[in-house]
């Protein structure tokens, strides 16, 4: 090869390699090497980063680190415990009757609860152009014209930034934003039932917004409208007034919906021309938290960097038993956050994501079905450990049962499987026994789940573990564990229901049931076949009705589904958040609620209304036990299973403890960038010899071809057919 | 020629209206405005009032194609179809249903798409022509026979296999380039090497076979026999005569593809984490974002029409016998 060609090739290789000895396959810029940066991924671009709109975990992983509601969950303690974040203390409600007289919490005349929240002084917002002021004290960027916006494409293009102290009015402003007609906050409906005056406030804002838009205006100034149930008491104190008792409000106060929003930011983003450049509050958060979003490219990567104005917080000094032994208290009392920056890269496919984790380019990973066998070894007793390959890399495993449930629901409005008579109840109980969810978890979830004994998952108050907690209609307690009742027992119940051997004794026709699913892909075939076989154990014919997601939702809403799969993930760690899924007035068909099975049992509903406003304690537990027993007997759901989350962490990643309720856990994470750099270099040395071998083979092939070529060009007169 | 171009552009208008109508019907057969509202508002705690408000805010509260409540032209113009379609013809894509400016997104995302599409086209073309010429040179020999078998094998394997195998061997085993990802500027080079190599390899099978056929067809023509009769060497015959004349269908085939390079590759971009327009379209379909879907289909149609027009023009440039009228 000519010298120039060799030089060019070497030059290209060096360019690709980044001109130094760092791994060639390192996807990050060389400037980031050895820095205190956490690397993670996201699968799909977040839809909303506005705390009034955002309601999914892939969005909370960003805004949870930026926005600070008044309360948060203790990182280490279990059961999940609320602690103050920006608040000085956990708010204790005061109770009032309709005339405004203070009453006790159990007074029947109780009409309102008032939560007074006092925030800590001295907390400041991240640097942001919305706060920037000129020498005359006026905001620099609140009256921008089209010419001012010409060269501005992202928030970083604004040269000046400012900040100010967090005040109680910002929290009040955000609660008002829940009713903003252009935001469509997902919790407006539920909060309107509780926060006094919110429903009327939303109507008023809607009208005002219409008038504003008709007049060509953009910014709806919420400070000009009064919301009865929320008021500023003083610079650092505000009150929320709710109808009746609603202890769950404290949990909502730990969610971004109730984080502060400075009106200046709303005003800044509402200017004409900003939305056309995608500079909106929905894309550029502004908060007081430990991190701020500095790169917002949802098509490629999102970057959170340490907020220089962060008010400071310390790593918790206490946890639950075992935390100290696990090294989770080694950083006790140290200032948070530990990392300087978190880089989230868009990674849509499982295979590249998994391989980059193994190469050390992501600090943590979940486990997909494809990589399960590579990562996990399941022992004879069902215990899970990491494979030797994972252990050799220093990877650690953590598992946690999620606070969620996947269940198989019966439409209680259906004439065959629904209803509350003994016949229908026994039919449902028989099917509940026949569906072997232990087998399902083993086959389809790689053992990652535990069979549910009722609607409340472990980790939530009301869940009862062990012998006392089993569903006696489906399980027996034998040899210290829950054992599913036999198919013979299920057949007996089926016969008592009038369907002996799967035949309706009244009509003589075989029992045919319909299973409505959205599963249509080839991967779902085995799962649907499994369901068919479970019903076949009772000689029940199961017909699968597959449809697309939208039609499936229609069926559920209209009550046209018979048997279906559904799930729920906890909003907050309270049994009310699961038991309300079976509360009659929450029925999907009649009330557009979340009770997809349309279950309605007056006794259950009565107990629910009592239980939902109670504080946790033995009395509440007793009522929950009674409620759970009712639904176990009625069996509107086959309780399915609670999935178990598996997470892998590299050896340089510290303070990893699954917290399924907290959204702001990034500040607790600590990494050892030096160790990571060493490991990456060790694991990713470029291997060049196969290229040499390939080049050699190519040359070996080309040599005879070259001679053949020379031979042929010396023979003039080749014909088209080549015979010449 | 100008009159021809103007006429072709005018023909494009009904085609674009038809494409738009078809996209609209296909989309709304499976997604009602209520479904879209639910998808965007989330699954939890969504009230019927919120759905109605979302539809009104996004302009999905009107009839789809015909408004019986209106009079005159209002019956057609006061509809979702009209309101969502008419601005497309001025290339005003508006805002996505999630609230982002579509034009801004397209302007940002077309560059990564081009960053892989252009090298794939150029290197693919070079590789395909080289292999095809080689096989034609060794036609009717064991090299040709084995080559054709290899090409058929290459084109019979799924693109996904090339992608996964490429990532596994080059990225994971040999540690030569990042498995996936993207960066701006020169840093993009290390990310596009692998997808370009994979796409070129995948395209060699079908591309080289097609070009081989074109070359063989030319090799059988009289002027080639004449050239040989004049005593020209096989290399000269191949490169100066056969290649030159076979380039006409090759070039016109390439020209039609040029505008479509902007649209990106759906699979490649998704697997290699390239933030281009291909993955933009797929994401929009998954998210039931009609605003983006209709914009991308419209843009694709416009580019395809431009591509066909350029093809016609390129014919006149490479073949003097062709005249547009």
PDB file of N, CA, C and O in Angstrom, chain B residues 157-180:
ATOM      1  N   UNK B 157     -30.353 -12.847   4.224  1.00  0.00           N
ATOM      2  CA  UNK B 157     -30.287 -12.724   5.688  1.00  0.00           C
ATOM      3  C   UNK B 157     -30.957 -11.422   6.127  1.00  0.00           C
ATOM      4  O   UNK B 157     -30.792 -10.388   5.478  1.00  0.00           O
ATOM      5  N   UNK B 158     -31.675 -11.499   7.227  1.00  0.00           N
ATOM      6  CA  UNK B 158     -32.406 -10.339   7.727  1.00  0.00           C
ATOM      7  C   UNK B 158     -31.446  -9.215   8.121  1.00  0.00           C
ATOM      8  O   UNK B 158     -30.343  -9.462   8.622  1.00  0.00           O
ATOM      9  N   UNK B 159     -31.911  -7.986   7.920  1.00  0.00           N
ATOM     10  CA  UNK B 159     -31.098  -6.816   8.290  1.00  0.00           C
ATOM     11  C   UNK B 159     -30.800  -6.835   9.793  1.00  0.00           C
ATOM     12  O   UNK B 159     -29.731  -6.412  10.230  1.00  0.00           O
ATOM     13  N   UNK B 160     -31.744  -7.339  10.569  1.00  0.00           N
ATOM     14  CA  UNK B 160     -31.546  -7.373  12.022  1.00  0.00           C
ATOM     15  C   UNK B 160     -30.341  -8.221  12.398  1.00  0.00           C
ATOM     16  O   UNK B 160     -29.617  -7.913  13.341  1.00  0.00           O
ATOM     17  N   UNK B 161     -30.135  -9.298  11.614  1.00  0.00           N
ATOM     18  CA  UNK B 161     -28.990 -10.164  11.905  1.00  0.00           C
ATOM     19  C   UNK B 161     -27.684  -9.399  11.721  1.00  0.00           C
ATOM     20  O   UNK B 161     -26.783  -9.488  12.543  1.00  0.00           O
ATOM     21  N   UNK B 162     -27.599  -8.646  10.628  1.00  0.00           N
ATOM     22  CA  UNK B 162     -26.380  -7.864  10.390  1.00  0.00           C
ATOM     23  C   UNK B 162     -26.147  -6.878  11.532  1.00  0.00           C
ATOM     24  O   UNK B 162     -25.020  -6.675  11.987  1.00  0.00           O
ATOM     25  N   UNK B 163     -27.239  -6.250  11.964  1.00  0.00           N
ATOM     26  CA  UNK B 163     -27.106  -5.229  13.014  1.00  0.00           C
ATOM     27  C   UNK B 163     -26.614  -5.862  14.314  1.00  0.00           C
ATOM     28  O   UNK B 163     -25.628  -5.413  14.914  1.00  0.00           O
ATOM     29  N   UNK B 164     -27.296  -6.937  14.712  1.00  0.00           N
ATOM     30  CA  UNK B 164     -26.948  -7.550  16.001  1.00  0.00           C
ATOM     31  C   UNK B 164     -25.562  -8.189  15.928  1.00  0.00           C
ATOM     32  O   UNK B 164     -24.748  -8.038  16.851  1.00  0.00           O
ATOM     33  N   UNK B 165     -25.284  -8.856  14.808  1.00  0.00           N
ATOM     34  CA  UNK B 165     -23.960  -9.474  14.663  1.00  0.00           C
ATOM     35  C   UNK B 165     -22.878  -8.407  14.614  1.00  0.00           C
ATOM     36  O   UNK B 165     -21.799  -8.556  15.216  1.00  0.00           O
ATOM     37  N   UNK B 166     -23.136  -7.315  13.914  1.00  0.00           N
ATOM     38  CA  UNK B 166     -22.165  -6.222  13.842  1.00  0.00           C
ATOM     39  C   UNK B 166     -21.898  -5.632  15.211  1.00  0.00           C
ATOM     40  O   UNK B 166     -20.739  -5.415  15.594  1.00  0.00           O
ATOM     41  N   UNK B 167     -22.949  -5.385  15.953  1.00  0.00           N
ATOM     42  CA  UNK B 167     -22.777  -4.834  17.300  1.00  0.00           C
ATOM     43  C   UNK B 167     -22.018  -5.817  18.187  1.00  0.00           C
ATOM     44  O   UNK B 167     -21.166  -5.420  18.986  1.00  0.00           O
ATOM     45  N   UNK B 168     -22.340  -7.102  18.023  1.00  0.00           N
ATOM     46  CA  UNK B 168     -21.720  -8.113  18.883  1.00  0.00           C
ATOM     47  C   UNK B 168     -20.227  -8.267  18.560  1.00  0.00           C
ATOM     48  O   UNK B 168     -19.388  -8.226  19.459  1.00  0.00           O
ATOM     49  N   UNK B 169     -19.938  -8.420  17.283  1.00  0.00           N
ATOM     50  CA  UNK B 169     -18.545  -8.703  16.904  1.00  0.00           C
ATOM     51  C   UNK B 169     -17.680  -7.439  16.990  1.00  0.00           C
ATOM     52  O   UNK B 169     -16.664  -7.416  17.684  1.00  0.00           O
ATOM     53  N   UNK B 170     -18.106  -6.385  16.332  1.00  0.00           N
ATOM     54  CA  UNK B 170     -17.262  -5.182  16.248  1.00  0.00           C
ATOM     55  C   UNK B 170     -17.289  -4.387  17.559  1.00  0.00           C
ATOM     56  O   UNK B 170     -16.251  -3.930  18.046  1.00  0.00           O
ATOM     57  N   UNK B 171     -18.467  -4.229  18.108  1.00  0.00           N
ATOM     58  CA  UNK B 171     -18.579  -3.413  19.316  1.00  0.00           C
ATOM     59  C   UNK B 171     -18.293  -4.174  20.590  1.00  0.00           C
ATOM     60  O   UNK B 171     -17.548  -3.698  21.454  1.00  0.00           O
ATOM     61  N   UNK B 172     -18.857  -5.365  20.709  1.00  0.00           N
ATOM     62  CA  UNK B 172     -18.744  -6.072  21.990  1.00  0.00           C
ATOM     63  C   UNK B 172     -17.465  -6.911  22.079  1.00  0.00           C
ATOM     64  O   UNK B 172     -16.735  -6.842  23.062  1.00  0.00           O
ATOM     65  N   UNK B 173     -17.201  -7.736  21.057  1.00  0.00           N
ATOM     66  CA  UNK B 173     -16.040  -8.628  21.151  1.00  0.00           C
ATOM     67  C   UNK B 173     -14.721  -7.909  20.864  1.00  0.00           C
ATOM     68  O   UNK B 173     -13.759  -8.057  21.601  1.00  0.00           O
ATOM     69  N   UNK B 174     -14.690  -7.137  19.786  1.00  0.00           N
ATOM     70  CA  UNK B 174     -13.425  -6.516  19.382  1.00  0.00           C
ATOM     71  C   UNK B 174     -13.221  -5.127  19.994  1.00  0.00           C
ATOM     72  O   UNK B 174     -12.120  -4.583  19.930  1.00  0.00           O
ATOM     73  N   UNK B 175     -14.274  -4.552  20.552  1.00  0.00           N
ATOM     74  CA  UNK B 175     -14.173  -3.252  21.241  1.00  0.00           C
ATOM     75  C   UNK B 175     -13.629  -2.160  20.321  1.00  0.00           C
ATOM     76  O   UNK B 175     -12.839  -1.324  20.742  1.00  0.00           O
ATOM     77  N   UNK B 176     -14.031  -2.166  19.067  1.00  0.00           N
ATOM     78  CA  UNK B 176     -13.452  -1.214  18.121  1.00  0.00           C
ATOM     79  C   UNK B 176     -14.236   0.099  18.038  1.00  0.00           C
ATOM     80  O   UNK B 176     -13.646   1.161  17.863  1.00  0.00           O
ATOM     81  N   UNK B 177     -15.533   0.022  18.150  1.00  0.00           N
ATOM     82  CA  UNK B 177     -16.363   1.244  18.108  1.00  0.00           C
ATOM     83  C   UNK B 177     -17.485   1.105  19.136  1.00  0.00           C
ATOM     84  O   UNK B 177     -17.792  -0.019  19.580  1.00  0.00           O
ATOM     85  N   UNK B 178     -18.116   2.219  19.522  1.00  0.00           N
ATOM     86  CA  UNK B 178     -19.252   2.112  20.452  1.00  0.00           C
ATOM     87  C   UNK B 178     -20.390   1.289  19.851  1.00  0.00           C
ATOM     88  O   UNK B 178     -20.618   1.349  18.633  1.00  0.00           O
ATOM     89  N   UNK B 179     -21.064   0.556  20.689  1.00  0.00           N
ATOM     90  CA  UNK B 179     -22.155  -0.298  20.208  1.00  0.00           C
ATOM     91  C   UNK B 179     -23.317   0.542  19.688  1.00  0.00           C
ATOM     92  O   UNK B 179     -23.943   0.197  18.692  1.00  0.00           O
ATOM     93  N   UNK B 180     -23.587   1.627  20.357  1.00  0.00           N
ATOM     94  CA  UNK B 180     -24.674   2.508  19.914  1.00  0.00           C
ATOM     95  C   UNK B 180     -24.423   3.894  20.469  1.00  0.00           C
ATOM     96  O   UNK B 180     -23.551   4.090  21.305  1.00  0.00           O
TER      97      UNK B 180
END
